[in-house]
CSV table of C-alpha atoms and ligand atoms in Angstrom, one decimal:
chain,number,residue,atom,x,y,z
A,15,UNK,CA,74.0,-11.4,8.8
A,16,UNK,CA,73.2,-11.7,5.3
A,17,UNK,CA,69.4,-12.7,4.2
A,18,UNK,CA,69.6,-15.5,1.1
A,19,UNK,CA,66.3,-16.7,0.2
A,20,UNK,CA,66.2,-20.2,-1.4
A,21,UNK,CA,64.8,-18.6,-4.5
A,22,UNK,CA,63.2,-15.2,-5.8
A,23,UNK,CA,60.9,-14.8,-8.3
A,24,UNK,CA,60.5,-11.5,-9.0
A,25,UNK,CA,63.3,-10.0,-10.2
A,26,UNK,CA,63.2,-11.0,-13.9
A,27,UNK,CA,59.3,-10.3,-14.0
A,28,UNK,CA,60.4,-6.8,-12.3
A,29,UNK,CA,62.6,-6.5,-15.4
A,30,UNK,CA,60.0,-7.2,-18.4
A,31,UNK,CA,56.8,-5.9,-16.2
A,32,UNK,CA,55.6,-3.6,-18.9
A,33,UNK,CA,56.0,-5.8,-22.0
A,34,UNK,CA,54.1,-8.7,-19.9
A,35,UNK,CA,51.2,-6.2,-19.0
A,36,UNK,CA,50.8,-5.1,-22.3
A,37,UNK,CA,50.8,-8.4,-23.8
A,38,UNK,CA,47.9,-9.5,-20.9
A,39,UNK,CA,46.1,-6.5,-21.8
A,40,UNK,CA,45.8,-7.2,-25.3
A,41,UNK,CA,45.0,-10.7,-24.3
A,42,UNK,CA,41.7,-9.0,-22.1
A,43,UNK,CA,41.1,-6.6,-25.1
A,44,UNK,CA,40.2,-10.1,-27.6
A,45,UNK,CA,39.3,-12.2,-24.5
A,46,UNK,CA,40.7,-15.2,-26.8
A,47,UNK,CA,41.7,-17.0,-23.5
A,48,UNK,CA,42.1,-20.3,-24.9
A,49,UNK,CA,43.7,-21.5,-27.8
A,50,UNK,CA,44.6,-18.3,-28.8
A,51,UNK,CA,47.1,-17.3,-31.5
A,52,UNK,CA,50.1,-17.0,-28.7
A,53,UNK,CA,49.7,-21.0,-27.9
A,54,UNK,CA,50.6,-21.1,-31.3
A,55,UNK,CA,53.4,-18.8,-31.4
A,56,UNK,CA,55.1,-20.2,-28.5
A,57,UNK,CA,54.8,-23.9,-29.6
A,58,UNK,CA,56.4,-22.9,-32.7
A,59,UNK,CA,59.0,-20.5,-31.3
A,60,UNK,CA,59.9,-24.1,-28.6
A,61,UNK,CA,59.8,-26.5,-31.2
A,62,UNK,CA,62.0,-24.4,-33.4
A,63,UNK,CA,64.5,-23.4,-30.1
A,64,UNK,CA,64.7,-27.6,-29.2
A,65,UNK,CA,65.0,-29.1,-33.0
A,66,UNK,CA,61.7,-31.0,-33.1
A,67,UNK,CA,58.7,-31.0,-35.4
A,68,UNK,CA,55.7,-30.4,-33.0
A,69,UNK,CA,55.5,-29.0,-29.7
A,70,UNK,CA,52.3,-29.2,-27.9
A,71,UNK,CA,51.1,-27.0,-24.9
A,72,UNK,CA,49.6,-28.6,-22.2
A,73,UNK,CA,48.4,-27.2,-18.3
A,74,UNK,CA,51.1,-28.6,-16.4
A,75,UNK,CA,54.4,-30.9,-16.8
A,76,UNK,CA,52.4,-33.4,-15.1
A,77,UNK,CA,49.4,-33.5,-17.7
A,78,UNK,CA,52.4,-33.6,-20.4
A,79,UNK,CA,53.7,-36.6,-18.8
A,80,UNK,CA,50.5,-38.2,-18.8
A,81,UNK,CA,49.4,-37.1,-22.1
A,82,UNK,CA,52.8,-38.5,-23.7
A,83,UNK,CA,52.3,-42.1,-22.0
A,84,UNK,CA,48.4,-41.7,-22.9
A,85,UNK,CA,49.5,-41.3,-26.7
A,86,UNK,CA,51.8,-44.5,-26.4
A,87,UNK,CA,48.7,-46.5,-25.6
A,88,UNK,CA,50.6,-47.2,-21.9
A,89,UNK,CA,47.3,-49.3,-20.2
A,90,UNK,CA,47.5,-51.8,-17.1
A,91,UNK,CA,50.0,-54.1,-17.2
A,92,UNK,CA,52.4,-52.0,-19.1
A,93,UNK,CA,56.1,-52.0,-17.0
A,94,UNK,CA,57.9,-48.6,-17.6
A,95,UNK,CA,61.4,-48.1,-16.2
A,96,UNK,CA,62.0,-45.2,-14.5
A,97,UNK,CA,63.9,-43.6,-11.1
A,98,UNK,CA,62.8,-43.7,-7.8
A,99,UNK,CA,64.2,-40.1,-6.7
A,100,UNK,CA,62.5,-37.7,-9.0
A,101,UNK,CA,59.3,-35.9,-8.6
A,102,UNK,CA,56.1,-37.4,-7.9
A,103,UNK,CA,54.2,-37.0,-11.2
A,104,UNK,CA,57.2,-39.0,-13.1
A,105,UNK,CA,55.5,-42.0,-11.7
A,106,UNK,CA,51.5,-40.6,-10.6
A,107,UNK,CA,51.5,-40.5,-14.9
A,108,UNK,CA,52.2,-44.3,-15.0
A,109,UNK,CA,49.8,-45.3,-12.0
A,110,UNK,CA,47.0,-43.7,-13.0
A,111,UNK,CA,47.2,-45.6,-16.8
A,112,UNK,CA,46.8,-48.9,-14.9
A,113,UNK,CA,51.1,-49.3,-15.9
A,114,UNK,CA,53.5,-50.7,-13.3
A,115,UNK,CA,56.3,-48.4,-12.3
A,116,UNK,CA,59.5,-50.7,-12.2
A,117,UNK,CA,62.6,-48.8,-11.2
A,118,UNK,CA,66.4,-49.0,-10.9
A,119,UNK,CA,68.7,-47.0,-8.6
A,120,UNK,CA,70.1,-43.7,-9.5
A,121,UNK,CA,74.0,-43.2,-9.7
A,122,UNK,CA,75.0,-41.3,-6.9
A,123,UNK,CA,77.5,-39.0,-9.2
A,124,UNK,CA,74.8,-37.3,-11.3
A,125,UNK,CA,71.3,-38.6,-8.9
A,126,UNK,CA,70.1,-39.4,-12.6
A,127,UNK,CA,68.5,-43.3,-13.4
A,128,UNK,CA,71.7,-45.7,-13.2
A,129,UNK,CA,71.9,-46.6,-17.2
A,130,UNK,CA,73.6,-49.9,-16.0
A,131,UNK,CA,70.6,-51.0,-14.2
A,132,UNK,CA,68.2,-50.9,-17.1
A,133,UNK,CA,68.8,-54.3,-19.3
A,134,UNK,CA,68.1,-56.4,-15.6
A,135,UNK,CA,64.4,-54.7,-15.3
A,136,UNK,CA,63.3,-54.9,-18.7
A,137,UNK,CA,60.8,-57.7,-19.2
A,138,UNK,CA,58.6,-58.9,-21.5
A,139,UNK,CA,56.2,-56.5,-20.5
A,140,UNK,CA,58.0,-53.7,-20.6
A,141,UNK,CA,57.2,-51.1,-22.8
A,142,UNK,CA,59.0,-47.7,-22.2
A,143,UNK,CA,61.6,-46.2,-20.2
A,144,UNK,CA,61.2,-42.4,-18.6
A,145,UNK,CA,64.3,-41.2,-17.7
A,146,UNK,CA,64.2,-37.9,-15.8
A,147,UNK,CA,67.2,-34.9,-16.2
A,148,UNK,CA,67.3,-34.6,-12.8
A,149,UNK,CA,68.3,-31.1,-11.8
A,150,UNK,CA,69.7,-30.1,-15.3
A,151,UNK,CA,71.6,-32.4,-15.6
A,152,UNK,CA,70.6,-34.7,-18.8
A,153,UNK,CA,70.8,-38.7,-18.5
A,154,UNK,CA,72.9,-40.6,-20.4
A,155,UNK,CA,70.4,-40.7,-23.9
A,156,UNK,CA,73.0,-42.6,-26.1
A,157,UNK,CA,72.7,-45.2,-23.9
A,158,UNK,CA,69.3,-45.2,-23.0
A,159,UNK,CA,67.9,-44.7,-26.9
A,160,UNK,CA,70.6,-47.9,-27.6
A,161,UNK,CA,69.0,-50.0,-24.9
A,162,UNK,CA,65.4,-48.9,-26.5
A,163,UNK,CA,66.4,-49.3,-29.7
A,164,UNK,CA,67.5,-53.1,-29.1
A,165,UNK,CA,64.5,-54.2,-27.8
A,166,UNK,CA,62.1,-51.8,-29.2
A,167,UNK,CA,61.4,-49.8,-26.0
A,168,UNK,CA,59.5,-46.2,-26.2
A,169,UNK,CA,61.4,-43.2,-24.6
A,170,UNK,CA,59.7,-40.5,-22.5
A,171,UNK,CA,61.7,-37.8,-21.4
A,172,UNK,CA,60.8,-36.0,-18.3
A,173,UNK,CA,62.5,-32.6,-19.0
A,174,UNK,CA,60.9,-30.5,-16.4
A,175,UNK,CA,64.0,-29.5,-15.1
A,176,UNK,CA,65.9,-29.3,-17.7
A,177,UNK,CA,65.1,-26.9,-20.8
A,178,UNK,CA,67.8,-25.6,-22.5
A,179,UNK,CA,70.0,-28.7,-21.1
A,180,UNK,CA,72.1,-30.2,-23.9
A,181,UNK,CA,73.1,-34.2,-24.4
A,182,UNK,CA,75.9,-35.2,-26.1
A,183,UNK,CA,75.6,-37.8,-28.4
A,184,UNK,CA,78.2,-38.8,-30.4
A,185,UNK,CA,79.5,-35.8,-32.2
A,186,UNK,CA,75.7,-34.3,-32.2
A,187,UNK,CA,74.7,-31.8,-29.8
A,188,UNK,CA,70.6,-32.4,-29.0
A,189,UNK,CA,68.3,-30.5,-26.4
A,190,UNK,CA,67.1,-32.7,-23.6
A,191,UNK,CA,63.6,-34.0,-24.5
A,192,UNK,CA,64.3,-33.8,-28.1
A,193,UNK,CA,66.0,-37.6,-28.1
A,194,UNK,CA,63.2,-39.1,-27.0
A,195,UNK,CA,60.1,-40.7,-29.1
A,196,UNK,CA,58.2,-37.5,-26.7
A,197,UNK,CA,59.8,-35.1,-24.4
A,198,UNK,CA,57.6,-34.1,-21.4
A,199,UNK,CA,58.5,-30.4,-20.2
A,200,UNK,CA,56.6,-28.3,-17.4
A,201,UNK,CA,56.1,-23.8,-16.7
A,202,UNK,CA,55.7,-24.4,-13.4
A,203,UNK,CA,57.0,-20.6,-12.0
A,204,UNK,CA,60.1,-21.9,-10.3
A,205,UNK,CA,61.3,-24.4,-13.4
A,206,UNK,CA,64.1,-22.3,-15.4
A,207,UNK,CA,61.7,-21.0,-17.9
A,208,UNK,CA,58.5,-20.2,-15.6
A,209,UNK,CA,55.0,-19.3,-16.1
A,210,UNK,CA,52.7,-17.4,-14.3
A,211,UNK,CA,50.8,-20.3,-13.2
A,212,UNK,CA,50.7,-23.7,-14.5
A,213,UNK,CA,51.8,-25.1,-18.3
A,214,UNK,CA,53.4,-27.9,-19.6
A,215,UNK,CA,54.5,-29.3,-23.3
A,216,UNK,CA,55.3,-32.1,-25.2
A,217,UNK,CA,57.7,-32.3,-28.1
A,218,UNK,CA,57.8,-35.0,-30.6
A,219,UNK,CA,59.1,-35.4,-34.4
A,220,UNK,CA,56.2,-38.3,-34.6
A,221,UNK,CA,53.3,-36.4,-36.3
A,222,UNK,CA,51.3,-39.5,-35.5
A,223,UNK,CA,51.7,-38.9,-31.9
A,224,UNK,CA,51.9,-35.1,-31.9
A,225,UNK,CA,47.9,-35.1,-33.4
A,226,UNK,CA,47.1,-38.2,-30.8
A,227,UNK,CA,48.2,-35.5,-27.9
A,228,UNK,CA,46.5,-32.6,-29.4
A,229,UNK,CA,43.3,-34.4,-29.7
A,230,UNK,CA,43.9,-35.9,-26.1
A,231,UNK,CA,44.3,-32.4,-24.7
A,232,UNK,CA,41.1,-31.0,-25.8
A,233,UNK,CA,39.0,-33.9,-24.6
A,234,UNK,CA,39.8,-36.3,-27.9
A,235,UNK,CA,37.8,-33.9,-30.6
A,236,UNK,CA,39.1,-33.0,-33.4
A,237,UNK,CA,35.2,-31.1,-34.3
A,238,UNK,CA,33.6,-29.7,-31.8
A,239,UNK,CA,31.4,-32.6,-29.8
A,240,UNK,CA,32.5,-35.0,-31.8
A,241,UNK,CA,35.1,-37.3,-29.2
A,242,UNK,CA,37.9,-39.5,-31.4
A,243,UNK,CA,39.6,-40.3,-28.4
A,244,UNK,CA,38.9,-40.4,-24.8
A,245,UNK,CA,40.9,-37.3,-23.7
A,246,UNK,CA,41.3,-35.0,-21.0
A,247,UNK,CA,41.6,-31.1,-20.6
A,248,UNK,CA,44.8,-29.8,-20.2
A,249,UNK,CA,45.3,-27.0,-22.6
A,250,UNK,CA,48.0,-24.1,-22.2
A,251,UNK,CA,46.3,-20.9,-21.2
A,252,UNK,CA,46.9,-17.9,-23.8
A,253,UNK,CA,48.1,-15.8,-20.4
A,254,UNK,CA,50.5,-18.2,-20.0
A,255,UNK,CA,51.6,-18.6,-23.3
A,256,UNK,CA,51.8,-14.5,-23.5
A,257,UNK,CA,54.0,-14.6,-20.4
A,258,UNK,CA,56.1,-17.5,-21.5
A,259,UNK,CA,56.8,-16.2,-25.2
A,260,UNK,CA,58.0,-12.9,-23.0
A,261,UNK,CA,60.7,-14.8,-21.2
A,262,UNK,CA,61.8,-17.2,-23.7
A,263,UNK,CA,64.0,-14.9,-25.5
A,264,UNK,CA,66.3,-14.7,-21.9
A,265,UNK,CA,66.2,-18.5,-21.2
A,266,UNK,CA,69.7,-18.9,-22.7
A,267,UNK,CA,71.2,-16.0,-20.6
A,268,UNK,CA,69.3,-16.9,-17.4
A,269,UNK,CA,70.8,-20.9,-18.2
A,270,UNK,CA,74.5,-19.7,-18.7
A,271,UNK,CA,74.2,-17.3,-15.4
A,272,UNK,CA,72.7,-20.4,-13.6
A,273,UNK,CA,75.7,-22.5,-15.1
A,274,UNK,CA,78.3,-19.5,-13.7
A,275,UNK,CA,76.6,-19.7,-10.6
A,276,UNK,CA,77.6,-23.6,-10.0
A,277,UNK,CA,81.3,-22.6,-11.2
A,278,UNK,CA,80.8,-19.9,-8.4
A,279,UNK,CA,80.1,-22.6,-5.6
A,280,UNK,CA,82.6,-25.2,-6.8
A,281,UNK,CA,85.3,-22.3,-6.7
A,282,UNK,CA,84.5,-21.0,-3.2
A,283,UNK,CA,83.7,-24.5,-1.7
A,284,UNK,CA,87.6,-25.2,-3.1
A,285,UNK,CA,88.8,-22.1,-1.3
A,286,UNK,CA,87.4,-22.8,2.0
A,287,UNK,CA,88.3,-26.3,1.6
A,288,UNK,CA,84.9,-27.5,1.7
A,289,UNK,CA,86.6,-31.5,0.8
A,290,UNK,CA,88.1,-31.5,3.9
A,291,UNK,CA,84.8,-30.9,5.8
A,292,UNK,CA,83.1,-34.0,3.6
A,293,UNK,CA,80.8,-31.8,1.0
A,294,UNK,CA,80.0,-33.0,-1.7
A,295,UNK,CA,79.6,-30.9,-4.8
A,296,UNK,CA,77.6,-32.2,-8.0
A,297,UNK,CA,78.7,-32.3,-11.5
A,298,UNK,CA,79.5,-29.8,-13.6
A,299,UNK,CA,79.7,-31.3,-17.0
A,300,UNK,CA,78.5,-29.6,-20.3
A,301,UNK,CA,75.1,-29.4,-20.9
A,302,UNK,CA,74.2,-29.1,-17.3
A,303,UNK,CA,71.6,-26.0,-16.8
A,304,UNK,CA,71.4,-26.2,-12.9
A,305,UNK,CA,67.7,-25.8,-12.3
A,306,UNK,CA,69.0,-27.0,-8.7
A,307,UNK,CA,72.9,-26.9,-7.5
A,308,UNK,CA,72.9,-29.9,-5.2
A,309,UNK,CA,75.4,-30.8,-2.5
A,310,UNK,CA,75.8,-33.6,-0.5
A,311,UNK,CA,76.2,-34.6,3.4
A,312,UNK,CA,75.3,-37.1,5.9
A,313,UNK,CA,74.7,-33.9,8.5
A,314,UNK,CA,72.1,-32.5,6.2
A,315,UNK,CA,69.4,-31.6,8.4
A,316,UNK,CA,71.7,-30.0,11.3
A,317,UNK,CA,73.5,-28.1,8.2
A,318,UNK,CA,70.1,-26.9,7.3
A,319,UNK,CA,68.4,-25.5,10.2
A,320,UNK,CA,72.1,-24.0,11.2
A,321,UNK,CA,71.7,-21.9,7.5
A,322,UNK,CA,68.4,-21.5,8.2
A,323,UNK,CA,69.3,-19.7,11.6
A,324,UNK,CA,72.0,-17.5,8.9
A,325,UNK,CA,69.4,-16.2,7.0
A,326,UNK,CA,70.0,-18.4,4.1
A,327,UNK,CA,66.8,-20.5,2.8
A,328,UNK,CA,67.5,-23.8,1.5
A,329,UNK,CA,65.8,-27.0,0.1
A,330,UNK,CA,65.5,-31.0,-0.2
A,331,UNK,CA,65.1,-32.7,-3.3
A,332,UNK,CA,63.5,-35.1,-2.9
A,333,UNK,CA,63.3,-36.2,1.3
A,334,UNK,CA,61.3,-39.5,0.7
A,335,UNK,CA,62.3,-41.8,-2.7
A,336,UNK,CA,59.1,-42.8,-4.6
A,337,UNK,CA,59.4,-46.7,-3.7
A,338,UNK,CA,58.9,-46.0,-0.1
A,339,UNK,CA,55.3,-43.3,-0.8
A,340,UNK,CA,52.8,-44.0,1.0
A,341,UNK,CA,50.3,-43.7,-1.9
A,342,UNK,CA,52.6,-46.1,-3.8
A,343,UNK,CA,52.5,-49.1,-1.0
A,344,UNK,CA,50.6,-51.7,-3.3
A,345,UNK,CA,53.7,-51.1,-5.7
A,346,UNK,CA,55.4,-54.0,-2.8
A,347,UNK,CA,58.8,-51.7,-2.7
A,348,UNK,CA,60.6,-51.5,0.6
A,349,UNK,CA,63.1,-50.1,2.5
A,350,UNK,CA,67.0,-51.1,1.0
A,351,UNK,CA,65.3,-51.9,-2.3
A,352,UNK,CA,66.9,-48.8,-4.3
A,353,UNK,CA,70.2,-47.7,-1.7
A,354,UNK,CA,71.6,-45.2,-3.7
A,355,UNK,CA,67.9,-43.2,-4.0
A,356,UNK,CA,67.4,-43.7,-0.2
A,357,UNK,CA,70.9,-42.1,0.8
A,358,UNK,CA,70.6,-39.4,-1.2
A,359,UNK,CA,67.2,-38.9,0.4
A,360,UNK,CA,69.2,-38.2,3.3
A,361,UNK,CA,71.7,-36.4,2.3
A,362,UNK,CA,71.0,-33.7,-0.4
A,363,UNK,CA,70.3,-30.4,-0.2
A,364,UNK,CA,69.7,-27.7,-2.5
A,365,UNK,CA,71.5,-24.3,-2.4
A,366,UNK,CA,70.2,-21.0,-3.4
A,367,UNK,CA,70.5,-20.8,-7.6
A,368,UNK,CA,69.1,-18.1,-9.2
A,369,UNK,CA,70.3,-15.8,-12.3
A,370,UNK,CA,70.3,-12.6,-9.8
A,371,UNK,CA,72.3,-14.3,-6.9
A,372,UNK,CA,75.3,-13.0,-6.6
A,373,UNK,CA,78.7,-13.8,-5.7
A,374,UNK,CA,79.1,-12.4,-2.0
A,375,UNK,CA,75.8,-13.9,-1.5
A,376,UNK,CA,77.0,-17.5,-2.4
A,377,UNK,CA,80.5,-16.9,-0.6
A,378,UNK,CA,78.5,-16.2,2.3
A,379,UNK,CA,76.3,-19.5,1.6
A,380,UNK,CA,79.7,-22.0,1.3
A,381,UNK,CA,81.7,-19.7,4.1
A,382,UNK,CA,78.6,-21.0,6.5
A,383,UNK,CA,78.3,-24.1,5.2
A,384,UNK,CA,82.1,-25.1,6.0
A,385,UNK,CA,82.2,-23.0,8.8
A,386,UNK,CA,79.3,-25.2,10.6
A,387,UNK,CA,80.8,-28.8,9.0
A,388,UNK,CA,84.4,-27.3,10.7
A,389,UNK,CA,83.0,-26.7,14.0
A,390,UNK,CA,80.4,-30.4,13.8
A,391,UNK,CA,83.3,-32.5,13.2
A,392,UNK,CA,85.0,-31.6,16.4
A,393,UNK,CA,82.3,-31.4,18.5
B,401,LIG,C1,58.1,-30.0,-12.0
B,401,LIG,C2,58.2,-31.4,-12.4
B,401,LIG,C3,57.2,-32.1,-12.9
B,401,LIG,C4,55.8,-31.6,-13.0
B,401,LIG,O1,55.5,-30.4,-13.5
B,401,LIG,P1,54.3,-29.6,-13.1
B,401,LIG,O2,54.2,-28.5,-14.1
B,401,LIG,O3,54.5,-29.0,-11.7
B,401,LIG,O4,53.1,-30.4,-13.1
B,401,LIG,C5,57.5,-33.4,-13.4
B,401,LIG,N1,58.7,-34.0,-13.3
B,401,LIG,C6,59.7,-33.3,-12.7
B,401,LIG,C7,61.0,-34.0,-12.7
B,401,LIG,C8,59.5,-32.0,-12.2
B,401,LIG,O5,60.5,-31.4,-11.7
């Protein structure tokens, strides 16, 4: 039996240890732990990398999620469209700004918001729309920036999952969370460029907005005790900007091995005939970075304590839609509102997906995974 763990985070750290500990060394040596010059740095060095104008660190993707609807002035009342299968913070930002989360069902194909579905929820109280690049792959942002554009709608990208991800758009190539009026993006260690902790950003070409989310980050001042706006703190750390500016230069080559990795899957699931058992693969169109590689099947939880038994660790993204949260009740959603969310609540799993996995690792993976599917459908 072969041991595959679900994810490991330690080999690329492994790799750069010594530039990382001199780097946090020098950081102890000037004890400049916040707002230090490497904030700086590294918001240039992602602004520059995803072809926007300001880039703003923050403590987490969820504080940049806030902090971008915060900026936009979303307050109670405010409808903003967005999918019910994505993380939780997507929508917490919303809710906690007094704004009413509306939603519309996710295509099954790509698990992303269904574009189709957005001209029947927008209202006369709607004032943005946060689509989420669910698992790499990016939404549909021609669309989505032509619905916005026609009735004058804000755009927040949540890009936690996908930086490095390109949209096509027309002839133009664009980074997810560039499009956007803000793009919302999050260091969290297992995202595809990790921190050592928490860290978030927020890009924007608005330098109206960009200064409205640096003030908001440091409590609203601009001069020390002297509160503008009323803010929050949620700065980047200058460790994690250290460890971040470290990695960046590899997020490309760690994207395209998580890319070959899918093509990997797709090939072996077509050797074993994985169709024939009723997998489901996802995607793989251009642009896609796979921070996940999800399949599909209604037998998902047997499948997943079988692999588990195999040695190979696996996941679920997400097991319970955001209509049906219990901290979301007073939202009035219920079951069969959103179908296409709620069956792939029950029926997607997440495979191993790393740069370091290899290929007799994820043969093993799909030659389990059909070999159990094989043997349930004639039992
Ligand atoms: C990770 C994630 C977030 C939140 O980021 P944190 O840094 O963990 O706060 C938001 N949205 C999506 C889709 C995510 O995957």
């Amino acid at each position: 039996m072969m041991e595959v763990p679900f994810i490991d985070l330690r080999p690329p750290h492994i790799l750069l240890l010594e530039e990382l500990e001199r780097e946090i060394r020098s950081i102890f040596q000037t004890s400049q732990f916040v707002m230090g010059p490497r904030v700086r740095r590294l918001e240039e060095a992602l602004a520059q990398y995803l072809g926007v104008k300001h880039a703003i660190g923050v403590a987490s993707g969820s504080d940049a999620l806030l902090l971008a609807l915060m900026a936009l002035g979303i307050k109670e009342g405010d409808e903003v469209i967005t999918t019910p299968f994505t993380f939780f913070s997507t929508v917490s930002a919303i809710v906690r700004l007094g704004g009413k989360p509306v939603f519309v069902d996710i295509d099954p194909e790509t698990f992303n918001l269904n574009v189709e579905l957005i001209p029947k929820a927008i209202t006369e109280k709607t004032r943005a729309i946060m689509p989420v690049h669910l698992f790499g792959l990016p939404c549909d942002m021609e669309r989505i920036m032509g619905i916005s554009k026609e009735v004058n709608l804000k755009v927040v990208e949540d890009s936690a999952q996908a930086l490095g991800a390109d949209c096509f758009i027309g002839d133009q190539k664009k980074k997810a969370g560039s499009i956007g009026d803000l793009g919302c993006f999050s260091f969290y260690p297992t995202k595809n460029l990790g921190g050592a902790g928490d860290g978030g950003l927020v890009v924007t070409d608005s330098g109206e907005l960009a200064e409205k989310i640096s003030l908001l980050r440091s409590h609203g001042a601009r001069d020390k005790y002297v509160h503008e706006l009323l803010g929050i703190n949620s700065r980047l750390d200058e460790i994690q900007a250290a460890v971040l500016l470290v990695k960046l230069p590899y997020l490309d080559q760690w994207n395209e091995e998580r890319r070959r990795k899918a093509e990997y899957y797709q090939s072996f699931f077509k050797e074993y005939e994985g169709e024939k058992v009723g997998i489901k693969l996802p995607p793989l169109e251009k642009g896609h970075i796979f921070h996940q590689y999800i399949i599909r099947t209604p037998k998902r939880d047997e499948l997943r304590k079988y692999l588990q038994q195999k040695g190979i660790g696996t996941e679920v993204y997400y097991p319970l839609p955001l209509h049906l949260q219990p901290s979301l009740k007073f939202l009035g959603y219920k079951k069969g509102d959103f179908p296409e969310a709620e069956r792939a609540s029950q029926e997607v799993l997440a495979l191993p997906i790393y740069p370091e996995l290899s290929p007799q690792a994820q043969r093993y993976v799909v030659q389990e995974i059909v070999s159990f599917l094989r043997k349930s459908a004639f039992s």
